[in-house]
Amino acid sequence: MHSSRKSSVIFAASTLTFLLVGACGGGLDDGPKNPVSSASTVSLHGIVYGATDTSVPSGAGVSITMMGQMRALFDLIKKAPDFTQVVMDLGDGSPVHVLDTNTGDKFLPGKLALGLSYILIDMKAKGDPKYADYLATYQKITTAMMAQTSSANYTYANTSWGEYYYLVALNNFKAHGMLNEVFSDAMLATLQNRLTFCDMFGADASGTKNTCPATGVPVNVASLNTAQNYYAVSYGIAGLRQKLGWSNPAFFSATDPAVASMGARDALLYTLTNHIRKDSSGGFSDEASNTHTTYYDQARFDRYSTLLIGEVVERTFEMGNEANLTPELKSYLRKSVDLILPQLNADGQGFNYGRSIGPYGDSAFMEILTAAANAGVLSAQEMEVAYSFIYKAAYRFDTFWYDPTLPTPSVNMWVKGRGTDAYRGKPRVMGENFSLLHQYMYVNAWWDKLGFNGKAPMSDSDLQAWLNTKPHYTLTWYNLPTDTAHPYSAALITVRDGKRVINLNLSQAPDYNSYTPYYPTPFSDNLIYGTTDLGYALLIPQVSYNGKTYIPVTYYKNLNVQENNGQVVVSFDTSKFRQAVKNATYATDIDLQVHTVLTFGQGTLTRADTLSSGTLTGAIAVETDFTSFADFQNTMNSDGFSVKYANSNATSYGTTGFDGCVLSNFEMAAGVTNPLSTTPIGQLHSNFACTTRPFALNAGSNRTFSWTLKYAGSN
């Protein structure tokens, strides 16, 4: 299927000259002490680092480099008389005090320590006369955020990701001979005590609480108290502590004695491998498997299910643990590559379904491809394509996600019609800038080291020509149909219609299946998009029954995908309907079935849902909505069941089987922005809602509802 790039190529590439900032991220510690000029302004390097003074190279097409963005954040903090009162203003009337202790961002101290370290290392290498002044600011802030003395009035948590980010910064300082210049011995002792993975592990089965590192009580590797992807975070922490020469707490497992003989780093990698191996026969990470115990209560496959192995491989290189990068781990990474290659595009857009996407949906593709390049699982042609996509993602970040017109220039996930999940709420705005910029900086560093420093990407026409070679559709199973331990269908169907990429993701998604990004709905950029943390009848038959709302969002069976006469036809059954509320118990499911057929044609999407039930009594009513990015200036057709759109990728939408439809303004509700209308990529403006009157669905009867969406720009 593809030729492997030999690992010798990867390690030979490590001797190539690369930019200083490359040496600062991703654990790259053997670069030169002075920056190297970019060979091309139109390159990943040109956007991320820029010219030798980090300014925008002529012709790069961006307003500011990512190093420039990081310096602006440093300056914003530095000029404040009291850094705890630093404000970021996104122009929505509610500025945020981004460095106080109430942001809810428990990763911020680590993000800040890492993000600002890029500037310090760069200034030191260049002999910048302002270095001492910036160093003093850095020391003041990091001490205040982390020392936490009994008399301190500024106490800040720094957990999991924050600990990992901080350790990356420490290792980068060490690599540049700056560790003991930046941090005193007392501060290093504080950090050694605080930067552990203990907060991610809870009590064992007997109720014994993990304590570390002072008491010497081993940590139970099976007691992770958060999502499964945090095994990768703890693995990174353990490996980076080991790289600094710091000891790690011991691990034990009541069910696997082999863990007790391993160091923490290797025990965590061993546990990660077992998680991926046992929780999905398709090689992807089930992110719900730690808190849910039965097959129907698991199977949340989303961005992180694909990204986790990329992070594991990246951490492995970062900590210098390549000897433990097994063929099995590389095979899982290749599965993630095979899932995202059919989704690549010339616009740098990444995941468009699931939670925590937006700019992180784009950067996830970038991180997976970079890990794959380092691990030698990409062909030479795929390396060129991967680099070109990453360049496009960086350009998209600088020209779409980053908004220089805001009162405080920043990445924008919160205003101007955009919305993100509560996990990444606006109080975390500064931390999100730091972590996203770091992702691009470390990725750029690896590609510099792989020999792409200053290299121009493929031309748009050449990139699109390669993309056009991808299959019309790709079916990726998360749990294979032969896997009897997971009897429900869990898979991603990706359809390419010219330049347009459409994803249909089927997973159980417990705790999230009431939210639109996890619906069994086709998603496609600027055409169909979910709203984070909220649900409504987005292109599914939403049922009202006995005063409650139910949706077909799990229990998928009999998935079948065929291509006939140029059309991709997807069919599946849903055996029960779930109550449309977060954390609904499975006891509230109702005996209602639907047979669904989705047809993907050129410029056309059609869905037909046939509802039936053997035992349901009483009347039900059905609603299906299509919400459009089109301006609210359109009118329904005379038939009352269809609408034409102008100034939109969607051109028309129509339904059958309903009793009536209403076109309404979706953007505003009671004079304020409708929270349902803010997607990660922008504002939805209009809604076409079709409904039925209550009707009985008796045993042996059924009723079919359908919709057809037509769109432009498929070629």
XYZ file of C-alpha atoms in Angstrom:
715
model
C 0.000 0.000 0.000
C 2.793 2.418 0.823
C 6.549 2.307 1.107
C 8.104 2.973 4.488
C 10.647 5.711 4.844
C 13.653 4.049 6.416
C 14.446 5.051 9.968
C 18.014 5.739 8.889
C 16.691 8.625 6.811
C 15.030 10.072 9.889
C 18.120 9.838 12.042
C 20.404 11.062 9.285
C 18.128 14.070 8.993
C 18.757 14.850 12.651
C 22.204 16.123 11.700
C 20.741 18.774 9.413
C 21.005 22.387 10.420
C 17.795 23.822 11.758
C 16.518 26.995 13.328
C 17.136 27.746 16.982
C 13.457 27.811 17.775
C 13.353 24.330 16.323
C 15.746 23.299 19.040
C 13.357 24.710 21.605
C 10.299 22.618 20.860
C 9.520 18.953 20.648
C 12.605 17.997 22.602
C 15.039 18.925 19.844
C 18.211 19.809 21.708
C 21.136 19.531 19.294
C 20.655 22.544 17.039
C 22.936 25.506 16.451
C 22.868 28.470 18.789
C 22.063 31.000 16.087
C 19.032 31.145 13.801
C 19.367 30.088 10.197
C 17.837 32.173 7.438
C 14.850 30.716 5.664
C 15.489 29.610 2.105
C 11.970 30.548 1.087
C 9.550 33.068 2.525
C 6.648 30.869 1.416
C 7.395 28.042 3.820
C 6.335 26.666 7.172
C 9.478 28.176 8.667
C 8.636 31.573 7.215
C 5.219 31.633 8.877
C 6.255 30.193 12.233
C 9.629 31.838 12.823
C 10.008 34.288 9.954
C 13.104 36.269 9.117
C 16.176 36.200 11.352
C 14.571 38.864 13.559
C 11.270 36.869 13.595
C 9.529 39.501 11.485
C 7.293 38.530 8.576
C 9.374 37.763 5.476
C 8.366 39.606 2.342
C 5.766 37.600 0.451
C 4.803 35.291 3.342
C 1.231 36.607 3.229
C 0.622 36.814 6.990
C 0.365 39.803 9.311
C 2.660 38.440 12.023
C 4.777 35.341 12.575
C 4.010 32.952 15.386
C 7.199 34.005 17.142
C 5.908 37.549 16.791
C 2.639 36.527 18.415
C 4.513 34.944 21.314
C 6.655 38.059 21.776
C 3.502 40.204 21.811
C 2.083 38.064 24.631
C 5.337 38.413 26.562
C 5.238 42.200 26.074
C 1.597 42.341 27.166
C 2.532 40.662 30.440
C 5.773 42.579 30.909
C 4.310 46.057 30.594
C 1.602 45.444 33.230
C 2.439 46.960 36.658
C 0.747 43.928 38.242
C 0.888 40.863 36.045
C -2.074 39.297 37.870
C -4.198 42.082 36.376
C -3.190 41.504 32.755
C -6.295 41.801 30.573
C -7.087 40.381 27.157
C -9.991 42.093 25.396
C -11.729 40.252 22.562
C -14.134 43.089 21.875
C -17.283 41.463 23.240
C -17.628 43.737 26.256
C -16.174 41.328 28.830
C -12.360 41.514 28.984
C -10.629 38.648 30.805
C -8.027 38.859 33.581
C -5.992 36.073 32.054
C -3.363 35.527 34.763
C -5.510 35.585 37.868
C -6.276 32.338 39.669
C -9.886 32.077 38.506
C -9.429 31.372 34.805
C -10.127 27.682 35.274
C -6.979 26.928 33.266
C -5.052 24.562 35.506
C -2.423 24.207 32.796
C -1.594 27.910 32.526
C 1.622 28.080 34.593
C 3.159 25.374 32.421
C 1.865 26.893 29.197
C 3.267 30.287 30.183
C 6.628 28.847 31.238
C 6.942 27.026 27.912
C 5.584 29.725 25.628
C 7.744 32.510 27.014
C 10.791 30.227 27.044
C 10.861 30.400 23.243
C 11.456 34.142 23.473
C 14.107 33.907 26.191
C 16.083 31.242 24.346
C 15.902 33.234 21.121
C 16.980 36.486 22.833
C 19.870 34.758 24.613
C 21.157 33.203 21.384
C 21.144 36.588 19.651
C 22.760 38.476 22.522
C 19.729 40.739 22.773
C 20.516 43.605 25.212
C 16.956 43.365 26.599
C 17.433 39.733 27.587
C 18.156 40.407 31.277
C 15.013 42.504 31.611
C 12.822 39.818 30.061
C 14.527 37.134 32.137
C 13.671 39.058 35.312
C 10.023 39.223 34.268
C 9.999 35.503 33.508
C 11.529 34.665 36.886
C 9.091 36.908 38.738
C 6.022 35.341 37.150
C 7.101 31.696 37.271
C 8.129 32.007 40.908
C 4.842 33.631 41.881
C 2.792 31.013 40.031
C 4.660 27.956 41.278
C 6.367 28.623 44.616
C 3.101 28.642 46.589
C 4.593 29.584 49.959
C 2.320 29.812 52.979
C 2.401 33.600 52.845
C 1.707 33.860 49.129
C -1.526 35.509 48.046
C -1.210 34.162 44.531
C -1.784 30.410 44.576
C -2.164 28.677 41.231
C -2.772 25.021 40.404
C -0.719 23.454 37.629
C -1.875 19.958 36.775
C -1.341 17.306 34.090
C -0.792 19.190 30.817
C 0.614 22.136 32.771
C 3.215 19.867 34.378
C 4.122 18.399 31.009
C 4.477 21.825 29.349
C 6.674 23.040 32.198
C 8.965 20.033 31.832
C 9.336 20.676 28.101
C 10.473 24.205 28.962
C 12.967 22.927 31.551
C 14.461 20.415 29.125
C 14.749 23.068 26.420
C 16.500 25.450 28.806
C 18.846 22.639 29.813
C 19.612 21.849 26.179
C 20.696 25.460 25.694
C 22.764 25.634 28.889
C 20.293 28.042 30.501
C 18.513 25.954 33.145
C 20.495 27.147 36.157
C 20.557 30.682 34.845
C 16.791 30.879 34.606
C 15.898 28.932 37.765
C 17.496 29.016 41.201
C 18.302 25.789 43.012
C 15.395 26.435 45.379
C 12.976 26.927 42.486
C 14.220 23.778 40.752
C 13.640 21.851 43.979
C 10.093 23.205 44.094
C 9.490 22.230 40.496
C 10.938 18.764 40.996
C 8.450 18.223 43.811
C 5.440 19.693 41.998
C 5.879 18.542 38.403
C 4.673 14.965 38.773
C 1.821 12.969 37.331
C 0.259 12.128 40.717
C -2.801 14.344 40.268
C -3.941 12.134 37.389
C -4.157 8.976 39.491
C -6.704 8.302 42.225
C -7.378 5.608 44.783
C -6.853 1.947 44.013
C -9.564 -0.699 44.309
C -9.039 -1.047 48.058
C -9.443 2.700 48.576
C -5.760 3.321 49.181
C -4.944 6.829 48.001
C -1.910 7.264 45.790
C 0.620 9.596 47.359
C 3.830 10.696 45.725
C 6.629 11.286 45.637
C 7.582 12.002 49.264
C 5.927 9.017 50.969
C 7.293 6.457 48.550
C 3.897 4.754 48.153
C 3.715 3.349 44.592
C 1.132 4.751 42.204
C -1.560 2.412 40.892
C -1.279 2.540 37.114
C -4.893 1.363 36.784
C -6.368 4.266 38.764
C -6.301 7.022 36.134
C -8.970 9.486 37.241
C -9.445 11.311 33.971
C -9.808 10.625 30.234
C -7.636 7.928 28.683
C -5.520 10.371 26.700
C -3.975 11.541 29.986
C -1.928 8.356 30.056
C 0.066 10.026 27.277
C 0.431 13.190 29.377
C 1.704 11.220 32.372
C 4.034 9.273 30.058
C 5.451 12.564 28.803
C 5.923 13.821 32.357
C 7.701 10.658 33.476
C 9.987 10.636 30.435
C 10.903 14.307 30.701
C 11.598 13.991 34.445
C 13.877 11.074 33.644
C 15.611 13.126 30.962
C 16.323 15.819 33.572
C 17.744 13.193 35.908
C 14.809 13.449 38.315
C 13.424 10.306 39.918
C 9.867 9.103 39.341
C 7.405 7.469 41.748
C 7.136 3.718 41.340
C 4.095 2.099 39.751
C 2.134 -0.993 40.608
C -0.888 -2.774 39.159
C -3.097 -5.172 41.047
C -3.871 -7.039 37.825
C -0.529 -6.927 36.007
C 2.559 -7.680 38.120
C 4.827 -6.884 35.157
C 4.258 -3.170 35.785
C 6.013 -3.318 39.170
C 9.325 -4.236 37.543
C 9.281 -1.237 35.213
C 10.208 2.365 35.725
C 7.372 4.880 35.572
C 8.095 5.922 31.997
C 8.041 2.398 30.638
C 5.106 1.326 32.825
C 3.034 4.141 31.382
C 4.001 3.328 27.798
C 3.157 -0.315 28.474
C -0.250 0.693 29.868
C -0.923 3.039 26.944
C -0.187 0.260 24.483
C -2.554 -2.080 26.309
C -5.286 0.569 26.289
C -5.151 1.008 22.534
C -4.825 -2.731 21.983
C -7.796 -3.827 24.104
C -10.255 -0.949 23.832
C -10.563 -0.934 20.070
C -9.965 -3.736 17.632
C -9.426 -1.118 14.948
C -6.385 0.384 16.678
C -7.942 3.643 17.885
C -8.303 4.890 21.431
C -11.757 4.658 23.021
C -11.744 7.779 25.176
C -14.734 6.658 27.257
C -13.449 3.268 28.343
C -12.110 4.362 31.744
C -15.445 5.529 33.160
C -17.882 3.221 31.359
C -17.914 -0.503 31.837
C -20.176 -2.065 29.217
C -19.832 -2.163 25.456
C -22.936 -0.067 24.831
C -21.661 2.559 27.256
C -18.265 3.050 25.588
C -17.029 3.802 22.090
C -16.391 7.539 22.083
C -14.247 7.885 19.001
C -13.295 11.411 18.050
C -10.275 13.655 17.466
C -8.374 12.262 20.427
C -8.981 8.657 19.422
C -6.849 9.397 16.373
C -4.432 11.904 17.925
C -3.452 9.918 21.025
C -1.014 7.633 19.227
C 0.527 10.663 17.520
C 1.145 12.229 20.919
C 2.601 8.975 22.261
C 5.070 8.780 19.377
C 5.952 12.482 19.634
C 6.603 12.136 23.386
C 8.750 9.090 22.690
C 11.028 11.070 20.383
C 10.929 14.068 22.690
C 12.232 12.137 25.676
C 14.739 10.101 23.655
C 12.910 6.790 24.123
C 12.969 5.674 20.471
C 14.206 2.215 21.468
C 10.727 1.495 22.811
C 8.899 2.681 19.700
C 7.664 -0.772 18.700
C 6.317 -1.935 15.338
C 2.929 -2.265 17.061
C 2.903 1.421 18.017
C 3.990 2.385 14.510
C 1.156 0.297 13.083
C -1.364 2.187 15.233
C 0.136 5.471 14.082
C -0.200 4.357 10.479
C -3.907 3.649 11.086
C -4.344 7.241 12.217
C -2.481 8.440 9.136
C -4.744 6.332 6.938
C -7.797 7.896 8.607
C -6.702 11.478 7.994
C -5.055 11.242 4.554
C -8.466 10.975 2.814
C -9.559 14.093 4.729
C -6.641 16.293 3.661
C -7.388 19.438 1.715
C -5.612 22.472 0.315
C -7.087 24.794 2.973
C -5.421 23.336 6.073
C -8.716 22.229 7.672
C -8.654 19.326 10.108
C -11.270 17.446 12.127
C -14.826 18.725 11.677
C -16.629 16.398 14.124
C -16.406 15.681 17.853
C -15.279 17.916 20.690
C -12.381 20.352 21.128
C -11.898 21.012 17.436
C -11.625 24.473 15.853
C -7.886 25.282 15.630
C -7.135 22.066 17.541
C -8.904 20.099 14.812
C -6.393 21.500 12.319
C -3.341 21.083 14.553
C -4.279 17.466 15.340
C -3.749 16.523 11.681
C -0.463 18.393 11.810
C 0.764 16.603 14.940
C -0.176 13.148 13.645
C 1.582 13.717 10.325
C 4.690 15.063 12.056
C 4.907 12.068 14.379
C 4.482 9.800 11.358
C 7.258 11.598 9.497
C 9.612 11.097 12.433
C 8.620 7.466 12.904
C 9.283 6.597 9.275
C 5.757 5.455 8.403
C 5.231 7.898 5.516
C 6.358 7.368 1.950
C 8.525 10.035 0.306
C 5.481 11.379 -1.556
C 3.410 11.397 1.627
C 6.179 13.384 3.337
C 5.830 16.106 0.720
C 2.040 16.087 1.005
C 2.163 16.137 4.811
C 4.549 19.096 4.851
C 2.388 20.964 2.348
C -0.769 20.375 4.381
C 0.983 21.527 7.561
C 2.078 24.695 5.778
C -1.562 25.267 4.820
C -2.679 24.659 8.407
C -0.124 27.177 9.681
C -1.245 29.714 7.089
C -4.870 29.092 8.102
C -3.970 29.633 11.748
C -2.298 32.950 10.981
C -5.009 34.218 8.636
C -8.196 32.662 10.036
C -7.813 31.581 13.670
C -5.543 34.447 14.710
C -7.345 37.793 14.584
C -5.111 40.896 14.637
C -8.170 43.192 14.547
C -9.328 42.261 18.063
C -8.617 44.876 20.778
C -6.056 42.363 22.069
C -4.854 40.384 19.048
C -5.396 36.704 19.773
C -6.476 33.349 18.508
C -10.263 33.561 18.241
C -12.465 30.674 19.310
C -15.048 32.746 21.181
C -16.293 35.860 19.346
C -17.581 36.955 15.934
C -19.936 33.992 15.695
C -17.494 31.358 16.893
C -18.061 29.068 19.852
C -16.082 26.364 21.594
C -16.798 23.900 24.386
C -16.807 24.878 28.043
C -13.494 23.079 28.502
C -11.851 25.787 26.396
C -13.927 28.675 27.698
C -12.863 32.274 27.078
C -11.174 32.725 30.503
C -8.509 30.343 29.138
C -7.735 32.612 26.178
C -4.094 33.270 27.048
C -3.348 29.612 27.672
C -4.940 28.613 24.378
C -2.673 31.060 22.556
C 0.380 29.572 24.249
C -0.489 25.923 23.628
C -1.486 26.405 19.988
C 1.627 28.436 19.207
C 3.766 25.788 20.878
C 2.232 23.093 18.689
C 3.219 24.934 15.527
C 6.660 25.799 16.875
C 7.604 22.271 17.823
C 6.172 20.879 14.585
C 8.148 23.441 12.579
C 11.261 22.417 14.534
C 10.855 18.782 13.524
C 10.309 19.604 9.862
C 13.347 21.884 9.918
C 15.307 18.968 11.311
C 13.899 16.628 8.681
C 15.379 18.835 5.968
C 12.404 21.057 5.131
C 13.746 24.291 6.652
C 12.589 27.099 4.377
C 11.226 24.680 1.768
C 8.266 25.835 -0.285
C 5.207 23.541 -0.146
C 3.799 21.784 -3.170
C 1.884 24.065 -5.497
C -1.861 24.141 -4.982
C -2.388 22.374 -8.296
C 0.102 19.605 -7.473
C -1.346 19.147 -3.991
C -4.883 18.995 -5.356
C -3.789 16.562 -8.061
C -2.508 14.227 -5.334
C -5.659 14.699 -3.277
C -7.711 13.785 -6.341
C -6.074 10.346 -6.301
C -7.728 9.520 -2.975
C -10.748 7.190 -3.100
C -14.244 8.577 -3.539
C -15.009 7.180 -0.099
C -13.049 5.630 2.750
C -14.545 3.433 5.460
C -12.482 3.305 8.666
C -13.673 0.880 11.327
C -12.953 1.764 14.947
C -14.277 -1.606 16.116
C -14.127 -4.275 13.469
C -17.433 -5.976 12.542
C -15.983 -9.293 13.719
C -15.328 -7.905 17.211
C -17.990 -9.620 19.345
C -16.984 -7.606 22.431
C -18.203 -4.451 20.664
C -21.364 -5.480 18.794
C -22.436 -1.996 17.687
C -21.008 -0.343 14.595
C -18.357 2.308 15.218
C -16.735 3.777 12.131
C -15.887 6.885 10.122
C -17.013 7.280 6.522
C -15.161 9.972 4.589
C -16.495 10.997 1.188
C -14.594 13.224 -1.215
C -16.702 15.219 -3.666
C -14.094 17.062 -5.683
C -12.436 19.476 -3.238
C -15.119 18.982 -0.609
C -14.513 16.553 2.274
C -17.567 15.136 4.071
C -17.336 13.040 7.246
C -19.981 10.789 8.788
C -18.793 9.648 12.222
C -20.652 6.841 13.993
C -19.717 6.297 17.633
C -21.522 5.832 20.925
C -19.965 8.916 22.571
C -21.362 8.476 26.094
C -21.605 11.818 27.925
C -21.431 13.626 24.583
C -23.945 11.893 22.329
C -26.602 14.506 23.116
C -24.404 17.167 21.486
C -24.593 17.853 17.749
C -20.864 17.245 16.962
C -21.465 13.559 17.804
C -24.678 13.117 15.811
C -24.745 10.614 12.906
C -24.825 13.634 10.599
C -22.534 14.420 7.653
C -20.185 17.291 8.545
C -18.351 19.432 6.028
C -16.567 22.769 6.239
C -18.814 25.820 5.773
C -21.735 23.563 4.868
C -22.796 21.470 7.883
C -21.269 21.994 11.322
C -22.190 21.065 14.886
C -22.489 23.368 17.884
C -20.340 22.513 20.886
C -21.920 21.340 24.147
C -25.468 21.749 22.781
C -28.028 19.733 20.863
C -31.000 20.274 18.563
C -32.568 18.406 15.635
C -29.622 18.934 13.260
C -30.393 16.772 10.219
C -31.624 13.834 12.319
C -35.223 12.727 13.130
C -35.614 14.118 16.657
C -38.640 12.606 18.390
C -40.926 14.070 21.045
C -42.676 11.437 23.167
C -44.471 11.790 26.491
C -43.072 15.270 27.020
C -39.438 14.257 26.441
C -37.064 14.439 23.482
C -35.271 11.426 21.992
C -32.593 11.117 19.309
C -30.984 8.253 17.309
C -27.377 8.738 18.423
C -26.055 5.305 19.397
C -26.817 1.567 18.988
C -25.781 1.571 15.314
C -25.915 -1.812 13.609
C -25.681 -3.315 10.130
C -23.487 -0.558 8.710
C -23.063 -0.976 4.973
C -21.262 1.270 2.493
C -21.454 0.811 -1.274
C -20.660 2.864 -4.360
C -23.205 2.666 -7.168
C -23.068 4.699 -10.372
C -20.814 7.307 -8.807
C -22.921 7.647 -5.671
C -21.833 6.497 -2.212
C -24.717 4.866 -0.353
C -24.436 4.389 3.418
C -27.077 2.474 5.359
C -27.352 1.521 9.011
C -29.922 0.710 11.660
C -30.385 2.328 15.055
C -32.071 -0.048 17.471
C -33.151 2.416 20.195
C -33.554 6.151 20.683
C -31.741 7.919 23.520
C -33.078 10.740 25.636
C -31.578 13.997 24.374
C -29.949 15.100 27.621
C -26.379 14.839 28.863
C -25.657 11.698 30.885
C -29.025 10.142 30.123
C -29.282 6.700 31.670
C -29.770 3.780 29.352
C -32.921 2.896 31.289
C -34.585 5.895 29.624
C -34.082 4.572 26.070
C -37.283 3.957 24.145
C -38.209 1.122 21.809
C -37.999 3.077 18.579
C -35.980 1.992 15.568
C -34.828 3.777 12.448
C -33.357 2.502 9.217
C -31.198 5.236 7.705
C -29.940 5.552 4.131
C -27.549 8.386 3.257
C -26.691 8.975 -0.394
C -23.688 11.090 -1.347
C -23.898 12.312 -4.942
C -22.073 15.045 -6.816
C -23.121 18.265 -5.123
C -25.994 16.460 -3.372
C -26.660 14.826 -0.011
C -29.850 12.842 0.643
C -30.993 11.136 3.815
C -34.032 8.894 4.326
C -35.086 7.713 7.796
C -37.754 5.040 8.229
C -39.094 4.873 11.798
C -40.774 1.828 13.320
C -41.489 0.276 16.707
C -42.885 -2.995 17.967
C -44.138 -1.838 21.366
C -44.249 1.966 21.534
C -47.620 3.305 22.654
C -48.902 6.854 22.421
C -48.204 9.529 19.834
C -44.843 10.820 18.724
C -43.834 13.923 16.781
C -40.722 14.306 14.619
C -38.578 17.351 13.837
C -35.550 17.770 11.578
C -33.618 21.059 11.203
C -31.116 22.325 8.701
C -29.144 25.300 9.943
C -27.238 27.255 7.320
C -24.270 29.594 7.198
C -26.280 31.466 4.542
C -27.428 34.976 5.436
C -31.038 35.104 6.580
C -32.334 36.611 3.373
C -33.861 33.584 1.732
C -37.480 32.543 1.316
C -39.228 29.211 1.233
C -40.397 27.815 -2.065
C -44.122 27.767 -2.724
C -44.366 24.064 -1.841
C -43.651 24.943 1.809
C -41.122 22.135 2.202
C -38.024 23.494 0.494
C -35.833 26.585 0.389
C -33.231 28.062 -1.921
C -30.122 29.753 -0.570
C -27.991 32.592 -1.896
C -24.433 33.575 -0.939
C -23.797 30.172 0.582
C -22.183 26.824 -0.135
C -25.656 25.363 0.367
C -27.870 26.116 -2.631
C -31.113 24.339 -1.719
C -32.683 22.083 0.891
C -35.972 20.220 0.843
C -37.831 17.557 2.810
C -40.567 14.936 2.508
C -42.754 13.217 5.084
C -43.325 16.220 7.364
C -46.510 18.206 7.962
C -44.968 21.665 7.839
C -41.730 23.663 7.722
C -40.651 27.092 8.973
C -37.682 29.211 7.882
C -36.408 31.422 10.700
C -33.513 33.565 11.832
C -31.219 31.236 13.776
C -28.594 33.804 14.737
C -30.619 35.775 17.276
C -32.949 34.680 20.075
C -34.697 37.214 22.347
C -32.351 39.944 21.146
C -29.100 38.089 21.919
C -26.962 35.645 19.985
C -28.539 32.208 19.920
C -25.981 29.868 21.556
C -27.030 27.099 19.176
C -25.791 29.200 16.261
C -22.123 29.617 17.192
C -20.037 26.840 15.661
C -16.254 26.488 15.988
C -15.787 28.027 12.537
C -18.450 30.753 12.638
C -22.045 31.888 12.778
C -25.066 29.941 11.558
C -27.684 32.399 10.352
C -30.866 30.590 9.321
C -32.823 27.517 10.304
C -35.265 25.478 8.231
C -37.243 23.371 10.702
C -39.667 20.715 9.506
C -42.092 19.025 11.908
C -44.984 16.612 12.098
C -48.193 16.661 14.043
C -48.363 13.924 16.724
C -49.030 10.516 15.196
C -49.188 6.910 16.315
C -46.537 4.434 15.265
C -48.207 1.079 15.797
C -46.602 -2.316 15.565
C -46.104 -3.289 11.939
C -46.315 0.303 10.670
C -43.602 2.764 9.759
C -43.141 6.285 8.474
C -40.343 7.675 6.334
C -38.833 11.150 6.408
C -36.220 12.467 4.017
C -34.192 15.545 3.172
C -32.032 16.553 0.230
C -29.288 19.165 0.460
C -27.623 20.569 -2.649
C -24.421 22.540 -2.535
C -22.002 24.316 -4.838
C -18.266 23.997 -5.272
C -17.830 20.240 -5.416
C -15.443 20.491 -8.364
